Every structure is written in structure tokens, then in C-alpha cells.
Short mmCIF file of C-alpha atoms in Angstrom, two decimals:
data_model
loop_
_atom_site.label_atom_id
_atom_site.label_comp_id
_atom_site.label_asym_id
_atom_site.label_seq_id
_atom_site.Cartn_x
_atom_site.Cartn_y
_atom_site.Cartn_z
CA UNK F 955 69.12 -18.99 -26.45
CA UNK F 956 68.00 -20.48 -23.31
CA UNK F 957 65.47 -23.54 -23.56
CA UNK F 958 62.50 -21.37 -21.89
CA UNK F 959 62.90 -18.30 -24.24
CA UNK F 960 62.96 -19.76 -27.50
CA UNK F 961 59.49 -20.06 -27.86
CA UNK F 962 58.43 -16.77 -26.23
CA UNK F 963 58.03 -14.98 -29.56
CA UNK F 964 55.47 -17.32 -31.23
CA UNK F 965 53.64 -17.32 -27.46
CA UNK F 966 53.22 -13.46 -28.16
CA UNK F 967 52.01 -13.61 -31.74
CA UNK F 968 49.31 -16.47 -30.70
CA UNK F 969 47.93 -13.79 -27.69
CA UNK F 970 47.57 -11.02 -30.01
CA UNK F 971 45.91 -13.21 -32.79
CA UNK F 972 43.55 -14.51 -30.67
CA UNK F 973 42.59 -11.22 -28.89
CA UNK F 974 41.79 -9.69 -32.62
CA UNK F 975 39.70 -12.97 -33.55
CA UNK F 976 37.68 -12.46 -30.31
CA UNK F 977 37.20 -8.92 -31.62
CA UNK F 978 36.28 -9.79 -35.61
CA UNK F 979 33.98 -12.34 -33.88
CA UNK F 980 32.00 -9.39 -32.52
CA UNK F 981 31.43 -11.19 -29.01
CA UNK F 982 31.19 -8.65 -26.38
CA UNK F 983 28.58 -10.01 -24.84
CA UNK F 984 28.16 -8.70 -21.65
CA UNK F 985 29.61 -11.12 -18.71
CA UNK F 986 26.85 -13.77 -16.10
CA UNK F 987 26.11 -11.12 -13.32
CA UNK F 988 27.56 -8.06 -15.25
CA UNK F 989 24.82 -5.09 -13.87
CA UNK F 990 24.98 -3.23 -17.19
CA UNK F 991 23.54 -6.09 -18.68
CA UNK F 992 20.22 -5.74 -20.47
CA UNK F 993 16.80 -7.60 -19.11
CA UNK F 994 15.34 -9.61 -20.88
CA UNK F 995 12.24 -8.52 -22.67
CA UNK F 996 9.16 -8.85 -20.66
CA UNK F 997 6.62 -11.31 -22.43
CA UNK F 998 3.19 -9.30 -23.32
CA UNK F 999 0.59 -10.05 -21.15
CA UNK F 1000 -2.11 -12.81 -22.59
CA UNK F 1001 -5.28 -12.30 -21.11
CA UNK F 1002 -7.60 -15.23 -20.32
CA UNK F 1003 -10.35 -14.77 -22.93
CA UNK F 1004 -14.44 -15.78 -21.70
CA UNK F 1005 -15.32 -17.04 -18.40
CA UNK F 1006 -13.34 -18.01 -15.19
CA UNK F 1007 -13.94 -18.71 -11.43
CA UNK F 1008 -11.60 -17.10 -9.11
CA UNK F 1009 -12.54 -18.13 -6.12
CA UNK F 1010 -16.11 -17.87 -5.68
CA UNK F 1011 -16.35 -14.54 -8.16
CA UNK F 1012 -16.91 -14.52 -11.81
CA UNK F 1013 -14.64 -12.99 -14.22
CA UNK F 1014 -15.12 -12.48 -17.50
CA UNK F 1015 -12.80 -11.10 -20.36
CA UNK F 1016 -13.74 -10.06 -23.65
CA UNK F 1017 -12.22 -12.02 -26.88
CA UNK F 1018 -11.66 -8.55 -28.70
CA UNK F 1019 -9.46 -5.54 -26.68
CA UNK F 1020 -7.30 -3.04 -26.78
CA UNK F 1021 -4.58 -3.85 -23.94
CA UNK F 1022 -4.67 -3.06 -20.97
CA UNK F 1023 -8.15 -3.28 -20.70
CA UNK F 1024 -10.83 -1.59 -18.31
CA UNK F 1025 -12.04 -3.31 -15.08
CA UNK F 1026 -15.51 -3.23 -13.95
CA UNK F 1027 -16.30 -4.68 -10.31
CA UNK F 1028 -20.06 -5.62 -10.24
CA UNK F 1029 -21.84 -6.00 -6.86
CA UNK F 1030 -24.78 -8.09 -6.62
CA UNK F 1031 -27.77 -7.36 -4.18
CA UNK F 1032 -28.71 -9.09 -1.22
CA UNK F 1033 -29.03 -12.77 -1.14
CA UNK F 1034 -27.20 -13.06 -4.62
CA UNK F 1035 -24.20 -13.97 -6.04
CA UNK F 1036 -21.92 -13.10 -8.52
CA UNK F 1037 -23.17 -15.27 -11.48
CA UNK F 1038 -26.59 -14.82 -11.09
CA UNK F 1039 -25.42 -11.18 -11.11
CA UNK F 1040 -23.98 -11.50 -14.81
CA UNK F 1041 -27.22 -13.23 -16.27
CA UNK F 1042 -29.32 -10.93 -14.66
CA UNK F 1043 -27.98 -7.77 -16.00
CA UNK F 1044 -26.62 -8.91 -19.53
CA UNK F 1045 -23.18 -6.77 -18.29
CA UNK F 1046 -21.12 -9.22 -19.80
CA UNK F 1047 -22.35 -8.84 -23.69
CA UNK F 1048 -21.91 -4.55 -22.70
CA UNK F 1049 -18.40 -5.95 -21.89
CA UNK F 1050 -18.05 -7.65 -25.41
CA UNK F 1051 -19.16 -4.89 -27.52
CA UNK F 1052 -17.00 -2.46 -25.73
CA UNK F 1053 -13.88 -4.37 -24.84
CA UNK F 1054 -14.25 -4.79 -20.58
CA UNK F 1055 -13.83 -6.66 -18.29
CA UNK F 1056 -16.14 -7.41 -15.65
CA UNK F 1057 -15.62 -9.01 -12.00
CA UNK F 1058 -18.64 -10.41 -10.23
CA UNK F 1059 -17.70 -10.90 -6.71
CA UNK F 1060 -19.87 -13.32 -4.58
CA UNK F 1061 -20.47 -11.20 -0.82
CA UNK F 1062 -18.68 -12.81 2.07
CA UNK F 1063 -21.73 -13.44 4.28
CA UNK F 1064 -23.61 -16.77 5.02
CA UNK F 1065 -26.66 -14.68 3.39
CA UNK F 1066 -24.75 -12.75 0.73
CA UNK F 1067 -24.52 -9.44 2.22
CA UNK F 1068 -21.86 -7.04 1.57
CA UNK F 1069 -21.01 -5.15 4.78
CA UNK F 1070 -21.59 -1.37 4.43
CA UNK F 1071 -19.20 -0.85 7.38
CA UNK F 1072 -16.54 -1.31 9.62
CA UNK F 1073 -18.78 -2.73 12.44
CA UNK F 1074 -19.86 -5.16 9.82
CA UNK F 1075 -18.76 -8.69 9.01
CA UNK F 1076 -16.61 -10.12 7.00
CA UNK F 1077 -14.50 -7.26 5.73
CA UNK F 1078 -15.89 -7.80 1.68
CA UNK F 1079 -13.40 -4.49 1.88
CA UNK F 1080 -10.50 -6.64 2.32
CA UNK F 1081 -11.55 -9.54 0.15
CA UNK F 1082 -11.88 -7.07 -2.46
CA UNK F 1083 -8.91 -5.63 -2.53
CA UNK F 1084 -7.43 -9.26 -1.87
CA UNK F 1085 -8.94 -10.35 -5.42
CA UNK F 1086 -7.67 -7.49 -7.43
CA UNK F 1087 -4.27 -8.29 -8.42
CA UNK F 1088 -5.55 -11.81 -9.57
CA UNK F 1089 -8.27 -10.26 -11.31
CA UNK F 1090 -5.95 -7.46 -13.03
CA UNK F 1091 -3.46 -10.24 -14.17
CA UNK F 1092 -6.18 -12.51 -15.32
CA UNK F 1093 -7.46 -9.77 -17.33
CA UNK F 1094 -4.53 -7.70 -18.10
CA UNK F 1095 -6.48 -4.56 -16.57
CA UNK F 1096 -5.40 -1.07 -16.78
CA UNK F 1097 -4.68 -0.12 -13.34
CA UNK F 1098 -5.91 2.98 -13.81
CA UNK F 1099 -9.28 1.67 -15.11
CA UNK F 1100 -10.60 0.12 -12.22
CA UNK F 1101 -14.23 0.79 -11.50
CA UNK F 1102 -17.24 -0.41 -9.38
CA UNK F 1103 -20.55 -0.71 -9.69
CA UNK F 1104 -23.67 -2.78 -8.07
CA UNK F 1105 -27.48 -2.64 -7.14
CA UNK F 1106 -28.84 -2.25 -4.13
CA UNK F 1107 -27.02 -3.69 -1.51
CA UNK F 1108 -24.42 -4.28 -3.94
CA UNK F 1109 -24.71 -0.53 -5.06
CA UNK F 1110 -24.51 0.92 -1.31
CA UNK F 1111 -21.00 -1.27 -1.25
CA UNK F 1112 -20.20 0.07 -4.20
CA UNK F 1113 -20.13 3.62 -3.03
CA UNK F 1114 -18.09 2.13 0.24
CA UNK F 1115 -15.39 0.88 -2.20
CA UNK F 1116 -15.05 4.13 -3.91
CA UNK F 1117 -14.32 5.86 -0.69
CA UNK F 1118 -12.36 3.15 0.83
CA UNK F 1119 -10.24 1.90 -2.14
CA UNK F 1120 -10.08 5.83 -4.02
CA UNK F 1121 -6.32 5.29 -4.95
CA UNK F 1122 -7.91 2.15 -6.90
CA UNK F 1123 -10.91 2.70 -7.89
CA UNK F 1124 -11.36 5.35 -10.32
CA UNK F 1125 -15.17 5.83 -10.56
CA UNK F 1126 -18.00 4.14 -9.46
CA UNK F 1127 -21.90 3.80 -10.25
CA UNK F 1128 -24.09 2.60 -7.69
CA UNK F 1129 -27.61 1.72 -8.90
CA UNK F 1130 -30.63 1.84 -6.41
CA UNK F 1131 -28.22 1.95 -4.09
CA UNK F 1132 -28.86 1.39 -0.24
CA UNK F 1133 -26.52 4.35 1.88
CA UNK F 1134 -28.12 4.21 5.25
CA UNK F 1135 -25.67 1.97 6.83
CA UNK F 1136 -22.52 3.64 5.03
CA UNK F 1137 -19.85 5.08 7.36
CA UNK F 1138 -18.65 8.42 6.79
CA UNK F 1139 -16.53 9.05 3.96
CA UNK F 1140 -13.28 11.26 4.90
CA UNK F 1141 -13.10 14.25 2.82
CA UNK F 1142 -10.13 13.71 0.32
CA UNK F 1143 -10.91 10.30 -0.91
CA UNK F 1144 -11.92 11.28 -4.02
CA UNK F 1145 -13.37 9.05 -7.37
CA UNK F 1146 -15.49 9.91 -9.62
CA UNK F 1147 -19.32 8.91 -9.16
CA UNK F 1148 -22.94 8.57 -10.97
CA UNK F 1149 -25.54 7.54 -8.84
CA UNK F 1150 -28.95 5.90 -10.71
CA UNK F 1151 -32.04 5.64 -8.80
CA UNK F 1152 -35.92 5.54 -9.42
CA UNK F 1153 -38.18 7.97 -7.45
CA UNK F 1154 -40.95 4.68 -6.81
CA UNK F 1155 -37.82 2.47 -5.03
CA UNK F 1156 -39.68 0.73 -2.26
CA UNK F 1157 -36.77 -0.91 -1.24
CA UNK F 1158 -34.25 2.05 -0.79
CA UNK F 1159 -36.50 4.99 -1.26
CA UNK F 1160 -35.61 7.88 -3.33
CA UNK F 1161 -36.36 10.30 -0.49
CA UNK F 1162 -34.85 8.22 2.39
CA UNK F 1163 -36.55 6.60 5.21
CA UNK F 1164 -38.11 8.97 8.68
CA UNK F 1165 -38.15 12.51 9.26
CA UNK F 1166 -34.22 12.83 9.18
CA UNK F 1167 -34.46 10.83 5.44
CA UNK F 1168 -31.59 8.86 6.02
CA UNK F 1169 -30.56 7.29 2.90
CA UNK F 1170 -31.67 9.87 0.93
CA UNK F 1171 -30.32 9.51 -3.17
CA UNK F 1172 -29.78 13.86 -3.04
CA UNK F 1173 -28.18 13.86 -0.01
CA UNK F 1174 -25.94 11.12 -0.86
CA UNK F 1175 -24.83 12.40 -4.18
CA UNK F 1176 -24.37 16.22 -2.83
CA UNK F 1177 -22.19 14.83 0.31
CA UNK F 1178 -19.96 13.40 -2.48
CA UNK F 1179 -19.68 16.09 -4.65
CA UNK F 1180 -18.37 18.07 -1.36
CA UNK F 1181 -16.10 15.07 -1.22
CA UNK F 1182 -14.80 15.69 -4.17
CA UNK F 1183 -14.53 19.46 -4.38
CA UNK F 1184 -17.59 19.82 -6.37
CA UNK F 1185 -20.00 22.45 -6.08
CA UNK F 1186 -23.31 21.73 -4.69
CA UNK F 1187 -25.11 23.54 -7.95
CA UNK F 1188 -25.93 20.88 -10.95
CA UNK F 1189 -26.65 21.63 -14.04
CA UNK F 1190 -30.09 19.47 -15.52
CA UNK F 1191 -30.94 17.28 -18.79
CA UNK F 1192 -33.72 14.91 -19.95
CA UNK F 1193 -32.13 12.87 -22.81
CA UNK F 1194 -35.28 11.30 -22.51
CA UNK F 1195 -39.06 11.36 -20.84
CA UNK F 1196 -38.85 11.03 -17.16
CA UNK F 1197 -35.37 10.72 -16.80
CA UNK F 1198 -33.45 13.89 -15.53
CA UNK F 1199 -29.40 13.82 -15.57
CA UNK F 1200 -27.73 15.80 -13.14
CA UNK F 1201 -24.35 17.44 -13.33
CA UNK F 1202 -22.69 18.91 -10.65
CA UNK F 1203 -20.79 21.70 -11.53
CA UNK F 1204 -17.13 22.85 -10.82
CA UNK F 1205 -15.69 19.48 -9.96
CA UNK F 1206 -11.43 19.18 -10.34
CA UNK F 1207 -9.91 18.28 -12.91
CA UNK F 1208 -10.71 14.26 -13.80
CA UNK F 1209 -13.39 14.16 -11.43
CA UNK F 1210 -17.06 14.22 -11.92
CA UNK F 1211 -20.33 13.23 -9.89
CA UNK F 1212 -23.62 12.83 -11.85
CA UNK F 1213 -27.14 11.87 -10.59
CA UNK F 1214 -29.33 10.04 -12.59
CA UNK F 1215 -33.15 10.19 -11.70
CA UNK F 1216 -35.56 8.31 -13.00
CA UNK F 1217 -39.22 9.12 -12.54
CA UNK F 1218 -42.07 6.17 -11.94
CA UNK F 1219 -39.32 3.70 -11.87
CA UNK F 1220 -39.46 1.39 -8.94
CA UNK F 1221 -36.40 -0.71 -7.48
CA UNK F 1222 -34.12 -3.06 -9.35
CA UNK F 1223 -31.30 -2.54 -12.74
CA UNK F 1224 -32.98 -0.39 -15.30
CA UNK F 1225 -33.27 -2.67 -18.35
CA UNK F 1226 -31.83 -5.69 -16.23
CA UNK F 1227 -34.30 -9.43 -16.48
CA UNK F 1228 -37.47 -9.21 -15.57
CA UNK F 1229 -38.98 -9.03 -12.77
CA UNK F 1230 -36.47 -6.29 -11.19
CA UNK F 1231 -37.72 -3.23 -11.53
CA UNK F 1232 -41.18 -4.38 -12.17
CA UNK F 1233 -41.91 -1.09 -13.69
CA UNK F 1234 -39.52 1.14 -15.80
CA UNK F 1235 -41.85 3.47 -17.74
CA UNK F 1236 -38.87 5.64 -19.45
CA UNK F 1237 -37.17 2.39 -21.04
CA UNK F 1238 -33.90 3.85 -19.57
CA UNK F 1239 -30.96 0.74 -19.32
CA UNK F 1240 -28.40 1.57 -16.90
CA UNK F 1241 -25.52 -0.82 -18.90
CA UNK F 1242 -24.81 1.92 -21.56
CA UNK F 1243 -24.80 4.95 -19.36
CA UNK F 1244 -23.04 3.09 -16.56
CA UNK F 1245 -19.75 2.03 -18.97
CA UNK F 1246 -19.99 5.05 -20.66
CA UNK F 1247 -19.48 6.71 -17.55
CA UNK F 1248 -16.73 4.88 -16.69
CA UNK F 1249 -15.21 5.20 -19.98
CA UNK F 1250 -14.93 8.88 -19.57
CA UNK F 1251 -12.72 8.75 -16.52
CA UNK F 1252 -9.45 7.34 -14.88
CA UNK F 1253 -7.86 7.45 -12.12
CA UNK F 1254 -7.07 10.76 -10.47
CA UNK F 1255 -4.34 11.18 -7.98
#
């Protein structure tokens, strides 16, 4: 047998052995770069638990919640910040009992003013929606859970946000809210709204300011609910003296507006620090019904 041959049957034997090891060994592990391989498993998202700055706004995360969690956006009013926003209301310990988060922006302007429009500046709009995704990641938010609320100035950009950002924002809650200055909302950008405000505002009055009572609370709510597909009828409760919940009736499905008035009660965050509203006579606190709002709705596409 020639020299090169004589060997060739033990060189077969060793192949085959080693092909059935590599198969007893179970190692089929797919090959670097293979595209059937399998991701790895994405880590579960760890949310950062109290108080943190982004920027110049306020976050704060509750140490108990069910993942993803819900996102409130809280506007202060004019000439305040995000911070002082938090102590004033007490939204942050609502937040802990219920399992929230809640983002206090600071407004853009040299005097803390959110702009109500596009002929306003800075765009807060922008900055805004700049901040979410930090916000959502820092919080693990739901990201169909994102709501807004604020007073006054803060509650007037409020409503902007829900018509600007409606593919975000699910629902929002102005509170003595300032609309004068708002642009028009398109129809079709639709959230979900409730509207608080006391009939003795002197600051944004209930009934609007000169004969055409621009900034009117009604009108504002009833333009929305035609927004939204809603009818313009409302059904009425009083879960409590001097406060009258309305309803408005035949909204699609997910969607709901709801107007909150609140007789003898002047301008400020029902059940907020004194001395804003200086006078309150129903004892109504806008933190419960404004979460529990929001806890009622997501988004709707």
C-alpha cells in the first residue's frame, strides 16, 4: 500500500468520531453573526426612585409601582417654577399613595411664563416634548400614560399641550386655567380633558373678560368637547355643596371632557398651600379628582 494511503482509514474513523462527540456535546450554538440567532434578553427597566433634576425640571418617582408607571406633567403658574410647584400643591405625596410619577417643568422665559402660542417665546412646546423621553426612561413611564396638568398660566399651557402633543398626551386637567391667548386647536387632535375652575377667579374669570368673554371656562370646555366629537349636552352632579361636575355626553370611545365648577371659590389649586385660593368654601382638593381622572384614561389613537 502506498505510503499516503495507509493511514487514510484511521483519518476517516477520527472525522466521524469527532463529528458524533460534537453532537453528544449538545453544542449547536448558533454561529457570531448567524441572523437566526436569539437577542439577548432586554434588562427590566429600574426606575430612579425619589427626587431628581433634569435639567431645570423636577421629577419625582414613587418608591412603590406597578411598571410602567403613569406620567403626570405639572405646569406651574406665572413667575414660578417647577419645585416650588411640587411643595405648593403636595402632588408628589398623591404620587406616592397612588404609584405616579410627576414632572415639574420650570417655563422657558426670563419671567417663567409658558407661551400659550406660536407667536410666543421660547417654544416651552418644544422643550417639552424635548424632556419626555428622559423623563419616560427616568421613570419607566407608560407611554400611553402621559398626562398634563397645571394652574393658571401653567393650566392654559396645559390645555396647549393636549392639543399640540395629542398623540402623547393622553388627558389633561387644567386648573384655573388662563385660555385667552391659546391658538386654535385643529379639530382632530383629540385627548381627553377636565377643566377645574372657581366662579370668584379674579385672575382668569369664570365668565371671561369684555363683552365677547374671551377666556370664558364654558366656552373653552364646549369648543373641546366639539374637538373631540362630544356632544355639546352634559349631564350634572354635586358630589358635594357648591361644586357641580359636568359630563359631556356622547364622547368616542376612550375619550371624555368633564367640567368641574366650583362656586365662591376664587383663583389658585383647590386644597393647594395657603394663600392660593384665599377662599375655597366647598373644601374641594383638585389632587384626588385630577389623578383620578387621569387614571381613568389612556391614550386614544
Amino acid at each position: 500500500m502506498p505510503p499516503r494511503l495507509r493511514h487514510a482509514p484511521w483519518l476517516v474513523i477520527a472525522v466521524i468520531l469527532t463529528v458524533m462527540l460534537g453532537f453528544a456535546s449538545g453544542d449547536s450554538s448558533p454561529a457570531e453573526g448567524d441572523p437566526e440567532a436569539s437577542p439577548p434578553a432586554a434588562e427590566p427597566c429600574q426606575p430612579h426612585v425619589g427626587d431628581q433634576m433634569l435639567g431645570d425640571a423636577l421629577l419625582h418617582v414613587p418608591q412603590r409601582a406597578r411598571l410602567p408607571m403613569a406620567l403626570v406633567i405639572a405646569f406651574h403658574g406665572a413667575r414660578g417654577n417647577g419645585p416650588g410647584f411640587a411643595q405648593y400643591t403636595g402632588f408628589s405625596h398623591t404620587a406616592d399613595r397612588h404609584g405616579f410619577a410627576v414632572l415639574y417643568p420650570t417655563a422657558g422665559s426670563a419671567g417663567h411664563f409658558w407661551s400659550l402660542n406660536h407667536a410666543m417665546a421660547p417654544d416651552d412646546v418644544g422643550r417639552i416634548q424635548a424632556l419626555l423621553p428622559q423623563a419616560e426612561q427616568a421613570a419607566c413611564a407608560d407611554s400611553q400614560r402621559i398626562f398634563a396638568t397645571g394652574v393658571s398660566n401653567g393650566g392654559g399651557f396645559a390645555a396647549r399641550v393636549g392639543c399640540e402633543l395629542a398623540g402623547t398626551i393622553a388627558a389633561v386637567a387644567p386648573v384655573a386655567g388662563g385660555y385667552r391667548a391659546l391658538d386654535h386647536c385643529p379639530p382632530g387632535r383629540r385627548a381627553s380633558l377636565l377643566e377645574i375652575h372657581g366662579t370668584a377667579d379674579p385672575v382668569v374669570p369664570y365668565n371671561g373678560r369684555g363683552p365677547a368673554r374671551e377666556g370664558d371656562a364654558q366656552d373653552f370646555v364646549l369648543d373641546w368637547a366639539e374637538s373631540d366629537g362630544c356632544s355639546a349636552d352634559s349631564d350634572e352632579t354635586n358630589p358635594r355643596r357648591l361644586v357641580h361636575w359636568l359630563r359631556h355626553q356622547a364622547c368616542p370611545a376612550g375619550l371624555a371632557v368633564e367640567h368641574i365648577r366650583l362656586d365662591g371659590t376664587d383663583h389658585g389649586w383647590p386644597g393647594a398651600a395657603p394663600p392660593f385660593p384665599r377662599r375655597n368654601p366647598s373644601g374641594f382638593r383638585a389632587n384626588e379628582a385630577v389623578w383620578r381622572f387621569f387614571a381613568a384614561h389612556r391614550l386614544v389613537r
